[in-house]
XYZ file of C-alpha atoms in Angstrom:
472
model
C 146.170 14.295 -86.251
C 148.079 13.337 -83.412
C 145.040 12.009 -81.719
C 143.712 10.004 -84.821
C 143.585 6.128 -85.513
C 146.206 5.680 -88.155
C 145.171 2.254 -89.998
C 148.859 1.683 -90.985
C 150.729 2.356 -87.641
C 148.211 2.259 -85.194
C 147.702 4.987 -82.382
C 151.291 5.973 -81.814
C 152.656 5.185 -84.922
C 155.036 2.956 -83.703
C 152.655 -0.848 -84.046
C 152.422 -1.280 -87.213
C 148.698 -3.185 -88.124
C 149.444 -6.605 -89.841
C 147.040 -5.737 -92.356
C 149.371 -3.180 -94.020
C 152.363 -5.603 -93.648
C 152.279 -5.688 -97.365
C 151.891 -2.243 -98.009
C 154.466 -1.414 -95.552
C 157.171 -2.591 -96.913
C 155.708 -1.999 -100.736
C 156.277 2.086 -99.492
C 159.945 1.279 -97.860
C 161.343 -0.204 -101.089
C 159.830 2.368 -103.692
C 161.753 5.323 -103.793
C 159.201 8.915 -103.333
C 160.103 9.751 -107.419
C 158.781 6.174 -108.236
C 155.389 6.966 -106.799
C 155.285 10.668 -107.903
C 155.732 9.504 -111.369
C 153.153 6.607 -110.812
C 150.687 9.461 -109.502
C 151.455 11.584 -112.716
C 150.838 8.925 -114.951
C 147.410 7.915 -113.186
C 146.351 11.633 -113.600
C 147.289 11.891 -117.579
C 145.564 8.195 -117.728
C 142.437 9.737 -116.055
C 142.468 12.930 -118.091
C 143.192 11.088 -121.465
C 140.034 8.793 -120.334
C 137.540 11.619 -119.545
C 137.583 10.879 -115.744
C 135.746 14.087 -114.253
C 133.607 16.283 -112.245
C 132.311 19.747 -112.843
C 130.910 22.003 -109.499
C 128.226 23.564 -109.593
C 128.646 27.382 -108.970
C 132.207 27.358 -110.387
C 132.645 30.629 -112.053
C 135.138 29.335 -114.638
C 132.660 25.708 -115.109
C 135.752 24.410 -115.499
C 136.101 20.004 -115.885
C 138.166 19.044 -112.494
C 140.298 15.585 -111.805
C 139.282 13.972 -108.519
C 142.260 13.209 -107.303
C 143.639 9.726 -106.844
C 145.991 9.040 -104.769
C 147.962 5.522 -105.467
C 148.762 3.995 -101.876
C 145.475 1.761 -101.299
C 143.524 1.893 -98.128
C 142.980 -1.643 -96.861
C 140.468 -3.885 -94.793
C 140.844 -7.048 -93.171
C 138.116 -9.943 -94.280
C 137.042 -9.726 -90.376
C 136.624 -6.095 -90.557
C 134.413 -6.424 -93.905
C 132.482 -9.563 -92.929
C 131.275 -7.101 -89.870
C 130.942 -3.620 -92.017
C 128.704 -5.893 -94.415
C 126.365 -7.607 -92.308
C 125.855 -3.852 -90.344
C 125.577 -2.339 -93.939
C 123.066 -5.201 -94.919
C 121.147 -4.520 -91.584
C 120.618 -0.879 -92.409
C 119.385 -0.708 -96.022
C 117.021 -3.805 -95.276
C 115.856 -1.441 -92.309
C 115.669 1.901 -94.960
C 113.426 -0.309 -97.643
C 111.444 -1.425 -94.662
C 110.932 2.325 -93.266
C 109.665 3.722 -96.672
C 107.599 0.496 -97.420
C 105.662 1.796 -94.165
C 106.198 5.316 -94.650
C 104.058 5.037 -97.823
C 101.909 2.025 -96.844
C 100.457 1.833 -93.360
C 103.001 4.198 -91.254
C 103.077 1.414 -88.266
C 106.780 3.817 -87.170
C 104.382 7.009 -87.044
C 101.908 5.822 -84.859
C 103.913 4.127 -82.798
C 105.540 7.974 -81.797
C 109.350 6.171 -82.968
C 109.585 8.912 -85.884
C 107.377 12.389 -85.231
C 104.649 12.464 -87.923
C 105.548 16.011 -88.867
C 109.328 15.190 -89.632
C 108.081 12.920 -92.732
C 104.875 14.966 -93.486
C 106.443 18.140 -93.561
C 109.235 16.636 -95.399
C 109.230 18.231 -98.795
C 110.824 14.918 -100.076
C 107.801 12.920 -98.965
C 105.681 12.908 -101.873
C 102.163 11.961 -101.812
C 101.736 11.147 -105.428
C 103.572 7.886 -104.342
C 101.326 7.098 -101.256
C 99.884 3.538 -101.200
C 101.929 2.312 -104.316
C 104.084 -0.408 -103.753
C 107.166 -0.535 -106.634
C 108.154 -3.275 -108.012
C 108.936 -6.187 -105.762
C 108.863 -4.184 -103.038
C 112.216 -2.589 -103.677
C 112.547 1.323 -102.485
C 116.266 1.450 -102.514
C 117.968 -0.291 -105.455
C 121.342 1.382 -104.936
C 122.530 2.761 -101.644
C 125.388 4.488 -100.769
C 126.484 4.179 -96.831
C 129.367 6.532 -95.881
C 131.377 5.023 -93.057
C 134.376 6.591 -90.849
C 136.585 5.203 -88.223
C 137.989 6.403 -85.525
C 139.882 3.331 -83.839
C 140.592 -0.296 -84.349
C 136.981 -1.509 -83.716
C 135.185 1.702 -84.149
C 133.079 1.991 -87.414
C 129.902 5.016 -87.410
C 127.546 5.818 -90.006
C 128.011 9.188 -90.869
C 125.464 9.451 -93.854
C 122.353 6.980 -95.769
C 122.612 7.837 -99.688
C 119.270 6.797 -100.865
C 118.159 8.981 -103.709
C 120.985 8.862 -106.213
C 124.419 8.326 -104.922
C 127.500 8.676 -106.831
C 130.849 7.814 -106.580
C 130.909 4.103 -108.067
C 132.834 4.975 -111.132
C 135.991 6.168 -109.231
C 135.419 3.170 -107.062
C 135.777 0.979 -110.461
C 138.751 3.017 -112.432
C 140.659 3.255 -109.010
C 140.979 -0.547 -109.036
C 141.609 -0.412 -112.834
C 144.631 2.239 -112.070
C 146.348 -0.023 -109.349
C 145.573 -3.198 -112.013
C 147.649 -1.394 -114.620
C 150.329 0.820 -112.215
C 151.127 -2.309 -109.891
C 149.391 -5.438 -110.925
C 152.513 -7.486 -108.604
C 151.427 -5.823 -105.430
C 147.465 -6.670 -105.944
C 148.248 -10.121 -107.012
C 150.848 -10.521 -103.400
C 147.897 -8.690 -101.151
C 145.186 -11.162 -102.254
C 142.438 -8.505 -102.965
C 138.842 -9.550 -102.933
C 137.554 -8.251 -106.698
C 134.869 -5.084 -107.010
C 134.783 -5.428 -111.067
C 131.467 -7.524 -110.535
C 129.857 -4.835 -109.591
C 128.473 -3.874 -113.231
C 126.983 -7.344 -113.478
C 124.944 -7.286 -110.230
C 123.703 -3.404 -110.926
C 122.613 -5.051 -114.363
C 121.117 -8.385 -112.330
C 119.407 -6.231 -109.906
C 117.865 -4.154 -112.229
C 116.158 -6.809 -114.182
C 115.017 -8.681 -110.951
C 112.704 -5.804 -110.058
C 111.750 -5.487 -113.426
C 107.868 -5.429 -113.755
C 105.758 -8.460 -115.456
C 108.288 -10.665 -114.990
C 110.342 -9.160 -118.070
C 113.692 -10.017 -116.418
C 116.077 -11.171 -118.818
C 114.070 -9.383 -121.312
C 113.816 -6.581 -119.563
C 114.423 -3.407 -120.943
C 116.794 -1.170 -119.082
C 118.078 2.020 -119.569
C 119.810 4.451 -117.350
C 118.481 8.512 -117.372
C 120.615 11.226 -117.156
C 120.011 14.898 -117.103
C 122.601 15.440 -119.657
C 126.153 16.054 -119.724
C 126.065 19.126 -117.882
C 125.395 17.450 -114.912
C 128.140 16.920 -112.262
C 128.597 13.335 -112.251
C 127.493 13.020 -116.099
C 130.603 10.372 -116.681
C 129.168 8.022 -114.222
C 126.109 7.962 -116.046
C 127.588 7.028 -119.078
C 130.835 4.700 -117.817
C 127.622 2.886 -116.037
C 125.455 2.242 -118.975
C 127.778 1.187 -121.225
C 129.654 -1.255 -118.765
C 126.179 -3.055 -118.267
C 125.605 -2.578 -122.059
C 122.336 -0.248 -121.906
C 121.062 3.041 -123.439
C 122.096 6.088 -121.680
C 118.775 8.002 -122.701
C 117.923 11.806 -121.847
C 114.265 12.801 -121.090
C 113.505 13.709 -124.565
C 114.590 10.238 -125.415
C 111.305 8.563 -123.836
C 107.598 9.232 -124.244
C 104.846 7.189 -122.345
C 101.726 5.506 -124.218
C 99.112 3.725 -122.953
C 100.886 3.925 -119.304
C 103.903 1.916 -120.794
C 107.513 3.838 -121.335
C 109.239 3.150 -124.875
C 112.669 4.539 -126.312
C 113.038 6.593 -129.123
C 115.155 4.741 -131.664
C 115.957 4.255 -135.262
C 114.243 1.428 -135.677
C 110.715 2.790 -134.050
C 109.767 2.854 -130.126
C 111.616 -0.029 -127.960
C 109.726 -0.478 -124.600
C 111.862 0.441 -120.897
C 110.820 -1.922 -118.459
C 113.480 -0.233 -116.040
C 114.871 3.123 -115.285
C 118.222 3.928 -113.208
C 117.389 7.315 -113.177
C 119.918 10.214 -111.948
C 117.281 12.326 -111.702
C 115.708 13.843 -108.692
C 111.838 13.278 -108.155
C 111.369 16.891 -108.623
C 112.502 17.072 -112.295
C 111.464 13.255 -113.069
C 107.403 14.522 -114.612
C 106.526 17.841 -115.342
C 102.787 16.655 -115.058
C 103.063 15.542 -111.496
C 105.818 17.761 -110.387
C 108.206 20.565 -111.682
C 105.908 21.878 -114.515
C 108.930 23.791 -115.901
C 111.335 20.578 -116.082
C 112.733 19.729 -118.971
C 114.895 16.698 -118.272
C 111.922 14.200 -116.779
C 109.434 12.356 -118.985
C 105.737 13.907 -119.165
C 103.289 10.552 -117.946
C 106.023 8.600 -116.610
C 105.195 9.155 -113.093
C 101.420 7.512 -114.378
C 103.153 4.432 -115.695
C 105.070 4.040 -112.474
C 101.896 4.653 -110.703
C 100.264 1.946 -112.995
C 103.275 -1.004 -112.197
C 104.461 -0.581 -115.910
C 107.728 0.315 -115.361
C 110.270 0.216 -112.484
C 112.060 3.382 -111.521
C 115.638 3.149 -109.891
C 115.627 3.925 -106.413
C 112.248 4.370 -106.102
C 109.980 7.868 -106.332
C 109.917 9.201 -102.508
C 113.356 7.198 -101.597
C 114.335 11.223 -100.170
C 112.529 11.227 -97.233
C 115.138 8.108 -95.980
C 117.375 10.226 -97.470
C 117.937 12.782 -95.092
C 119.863 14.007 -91.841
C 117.010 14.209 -89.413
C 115.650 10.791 -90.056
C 119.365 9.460 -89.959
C 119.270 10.178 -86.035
C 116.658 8.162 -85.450
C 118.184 4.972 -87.674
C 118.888 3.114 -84.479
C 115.362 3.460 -83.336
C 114.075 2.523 -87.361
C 116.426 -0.680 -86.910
C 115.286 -1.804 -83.731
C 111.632 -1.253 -84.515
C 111.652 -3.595 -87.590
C 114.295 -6.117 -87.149
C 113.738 -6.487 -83.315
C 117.777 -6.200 -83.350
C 120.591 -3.906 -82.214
C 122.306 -2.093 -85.035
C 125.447 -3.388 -86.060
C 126.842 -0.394 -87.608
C 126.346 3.172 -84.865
C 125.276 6.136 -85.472
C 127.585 9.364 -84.929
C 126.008 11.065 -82.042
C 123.179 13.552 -83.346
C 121.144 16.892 -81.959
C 118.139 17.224 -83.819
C 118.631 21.256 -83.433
C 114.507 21.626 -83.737
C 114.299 20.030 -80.298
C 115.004 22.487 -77.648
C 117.057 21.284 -76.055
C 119.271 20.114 -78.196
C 119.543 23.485 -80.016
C 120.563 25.136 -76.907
C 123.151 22.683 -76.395
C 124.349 23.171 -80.011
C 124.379 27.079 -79.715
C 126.336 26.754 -76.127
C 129.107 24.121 -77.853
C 129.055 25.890 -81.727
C 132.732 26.061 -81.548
C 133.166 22.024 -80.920
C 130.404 20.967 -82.979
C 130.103 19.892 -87.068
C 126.915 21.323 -88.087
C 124.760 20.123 -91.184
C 122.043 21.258 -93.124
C 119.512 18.036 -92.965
C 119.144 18.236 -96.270
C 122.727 19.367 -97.501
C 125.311 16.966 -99.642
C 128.725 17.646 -101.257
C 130.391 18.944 -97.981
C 128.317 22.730 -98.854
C 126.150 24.611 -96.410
C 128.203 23.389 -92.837
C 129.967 24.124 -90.495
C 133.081 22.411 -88.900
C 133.067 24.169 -85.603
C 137.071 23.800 -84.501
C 138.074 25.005 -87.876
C 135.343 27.896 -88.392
C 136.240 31.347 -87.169
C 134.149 33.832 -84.954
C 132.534 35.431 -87.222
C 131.305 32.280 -89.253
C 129.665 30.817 -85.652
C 127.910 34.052 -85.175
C 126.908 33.832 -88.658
C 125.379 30.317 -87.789
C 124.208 30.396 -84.093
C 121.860 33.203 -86.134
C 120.975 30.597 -88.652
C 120.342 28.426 -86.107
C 118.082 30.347 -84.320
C 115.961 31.421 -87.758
C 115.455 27.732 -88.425
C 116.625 25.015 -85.948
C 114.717 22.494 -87.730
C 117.181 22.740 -91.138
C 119.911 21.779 -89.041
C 121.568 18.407 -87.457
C 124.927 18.785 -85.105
C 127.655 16.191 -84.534
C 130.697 15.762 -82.844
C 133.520 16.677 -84.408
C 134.967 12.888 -85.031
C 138.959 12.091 -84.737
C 138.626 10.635 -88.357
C 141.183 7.964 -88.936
C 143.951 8.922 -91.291
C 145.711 6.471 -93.860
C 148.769 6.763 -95.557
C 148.593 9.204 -98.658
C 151.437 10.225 -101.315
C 151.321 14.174 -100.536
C 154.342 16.478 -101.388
C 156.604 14.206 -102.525
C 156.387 12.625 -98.666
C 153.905 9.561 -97.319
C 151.778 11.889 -95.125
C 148.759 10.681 -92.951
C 145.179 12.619 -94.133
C 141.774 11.512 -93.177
C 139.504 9.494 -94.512
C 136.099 8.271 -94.651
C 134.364 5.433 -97.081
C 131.512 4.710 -99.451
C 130.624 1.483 -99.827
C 127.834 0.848 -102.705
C 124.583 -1.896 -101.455
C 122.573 -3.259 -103.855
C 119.167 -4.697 -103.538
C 117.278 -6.834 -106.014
C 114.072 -9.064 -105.701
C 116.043 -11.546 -104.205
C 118.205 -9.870 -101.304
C 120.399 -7.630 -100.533
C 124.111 -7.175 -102.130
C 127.119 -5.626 -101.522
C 130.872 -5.442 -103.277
C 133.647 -5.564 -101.049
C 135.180 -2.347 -100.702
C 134.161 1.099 -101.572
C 135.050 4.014 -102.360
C 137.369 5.913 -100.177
C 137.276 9.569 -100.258
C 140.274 11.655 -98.653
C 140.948 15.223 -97.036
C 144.061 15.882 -98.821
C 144.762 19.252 -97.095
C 146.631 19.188 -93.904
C 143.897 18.454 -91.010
C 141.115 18.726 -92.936
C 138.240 16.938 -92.408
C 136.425 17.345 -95.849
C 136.949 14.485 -98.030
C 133.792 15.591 -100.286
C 135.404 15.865 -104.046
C 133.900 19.309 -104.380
C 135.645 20.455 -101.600
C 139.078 19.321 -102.592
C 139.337 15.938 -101.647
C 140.416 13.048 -103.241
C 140.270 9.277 -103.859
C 142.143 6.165 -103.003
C 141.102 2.450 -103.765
C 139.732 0.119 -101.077
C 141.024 -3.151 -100.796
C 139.836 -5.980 -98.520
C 142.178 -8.529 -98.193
C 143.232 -11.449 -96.609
């Protein structure tokens, strides 16, 4: 870590960054018991409140904590006001790219994106082709990881634009520091993320279809509470005050969607669905799902309901396209990104494969279409036998596979041991878009490594949370 950014103390450790002034000297006057016992109590609060994850593939499908770790990660308003206009930049340029992708496909034939990287993409899905959602709106909610590596120096790492996750620890982080050390918000003037309920709910009417709006009828789809992140789904709909419905809930007639209830059908004019496309209608495409809604895919199709992000949103979704964002952004906006890109091989390009085969042992390597920190390799940390065991992979099927740098991730102050430790971090910030613009809270969630030198914040892979304040 020697050679990371630390956003407290700087490069050497030594100039401390005005922006943790407050935070500074909040750490130097609470004694290490103080905060271990403010940690505990955040974990039993968490616990007692339901707060968790399960992984998938865990033998003992045991309920995990992710967790939280109580010294706050914080911004500067300069450093937001430029993370949100790049963030803003991007997702306009991701609704733009799958407007065209399913309309026209101006990017195709202009040889910016190859033809067979979004028509061989088993995410693309033709069903879709030619419909236009809903005011236009592909991605809804968007989820933009973010890491830093020096004062100045923001990348993308990832565009979440099927279903991201991670918006409920963003919320009950904030509510932890609001009830563990209200003093300390209210003296570091943090800019609020509990709005961000109330523009989910707002967005979600606005692309609501025949003008419904604040009539709308919204309801958010979950596959059940098996799922992994089954406590979002539910902490979600009932802070905007709407049915948390499964499948079997909903039935379509006469290409409309309508609720099950007690007191006969009630029409769904919008769906936040956690769903993926695959399992969303058996008649259109998983035949043996159980946890989509046979015919909803023909009321979409007719404009009779809105579905949250959009059907086909994968294809954006996805770590092959990501390398050619900068490209996407310059071909619609006639701009510069704002936000970079972490330097990408596309390993089904020559070239680039042999230069990720020569360099395995420096490199981060990806599944395009992997998530949750499973199916990679982190080059500097694998051993011999694992980087034989990919270079093979590699060579089976370069075009599953992306390669990256391995980044000097910037590290933040973290409660570990008993001691303030540095770990790395990266962040999530959530984007919202509605029929009338684009959206986003200030903040995010932060995700941290919490082993020594790790670079895997994912939650599934041991890491943790902190919350994300922007202040000043």
């Amino acid at each position: 870590m020697a050679d990371s950014f630390d956003e407290m103390s700087g490069w050497t450790g030594s100039d401390p960054r005005e922006a943790y002034g407050e935070i500074r000297r909040w750490l130097e006057e609470t004694p290490p018991d103080i905060l271990q016992t403010r940690q505990a109590q955040a974990e039993l609060l968490f616990r007692r409140t339901g707060i968790t994850f399960s992984v998938y593939g865990d033998a003992e499908g045991a309920e995990r904590l992710i967790p939280f770790d109580v010294v706050p990660r914080v911004l500067t308003g300069a450093e937001w006001a430029r993370l949100e206009r790049g963030l803003i930049q991007r997702v306009e340029a991701l609704n733009l790219l799958l407007a065209d992708l399913y309309g026209s496909q101006e990017i195709l034939k202009a040889g910016i994106v190859p033809t067979e990287l979004v028509m061989g993409n088993p995410q693309y899905q033709l069903a879709v082709a030619g419909h236009v959602p809903p005011q236009g709106v592909y991605v809804h909610i968007a989820g933009i990881d973010l890491v830093r590596t020096g004062p100045d120096d923001f990348y993308v790492l990832e565009d979440n634009a099927r279903t991201p996750s991670g918006v409920s620890y963003m919320l009950e982080n904030r509510e932890m520091m609001l009830r563990l050390f209200p003093e300390l918000l209210e003296r570091s003037q943090v800019a609020p993320v509990e709005t961000y309920p109330d523009l989910l709910l707002e967005t979600l009417r606005s692309v609501s279809p025949d003008g419904a709006d604040g009539d709308a009828g919204i309801v958010v789809l979950t596959p059940g509470p098996h799922n992994s992140a089954f406590y979002e789904h539910s902490f979600l709909a009932d802070k905007m005050g709407v049915e948390l419905v499964e499948g079997a809930d909903l039935f379509v007639r006469d290409d409309r969607v309508f609720m099950r209830t007690t007191e006969g059908p009630r029409r769904v004019d919008v769906i936040y669905r956690r769903i993926d496309d695959a399992y969303l209608d058996p008649l259109f495409f998983r035949p043996d799902s159980t946890l989509g809604v046979p015919g909803l895919l023909t009321a979409y199709l007719a404009g009779k309901v809105a579905i949250a992000n959009a059907v086909g949103t994968g294809v954006a979704d996805d770590k092959a396209m990501y390398s050619y964002m900068p490209e996407i952004i310059r071909f619609y906006s006639g701009q510069d990104p704002i936000l970079s890109n972490v330097p990408t091989w596309r390993c089904r390009e020559p070239d680039h494969l042999s230069h990720v085969l020569a360099h395995l042992g420096e490199l981060v390597v990806k599944e395009v279409d992997g998530s949750g920190g499973y199916g990679m390799l982190v080059g500097p940390h694998a051993t011999k036998a694992q980087i034989a065991g990919f270079a093979a992979k590699l060579r089976a099927a370069p075009e599953k596979f992306i390669a990256q740098p391995t980044l000097a991730l910037s590290t933040c102050p973290t409660l570990s041991d008993g001691r303030i430790q540095p770990r790395h971090v990266d962040l999530r910030p959530f984007v919202l878009t509605g029929a009338s613009g684009v959206r986003v809270v200030p903040g995010g969630l932060t995700r941290v490594a919490l082993a020594p030198g790790s670079l895997v914040v994912n939650s599934s892979q041991g890491g943790g949370t902190k919350d994300t304040w922007v202040s000043g």
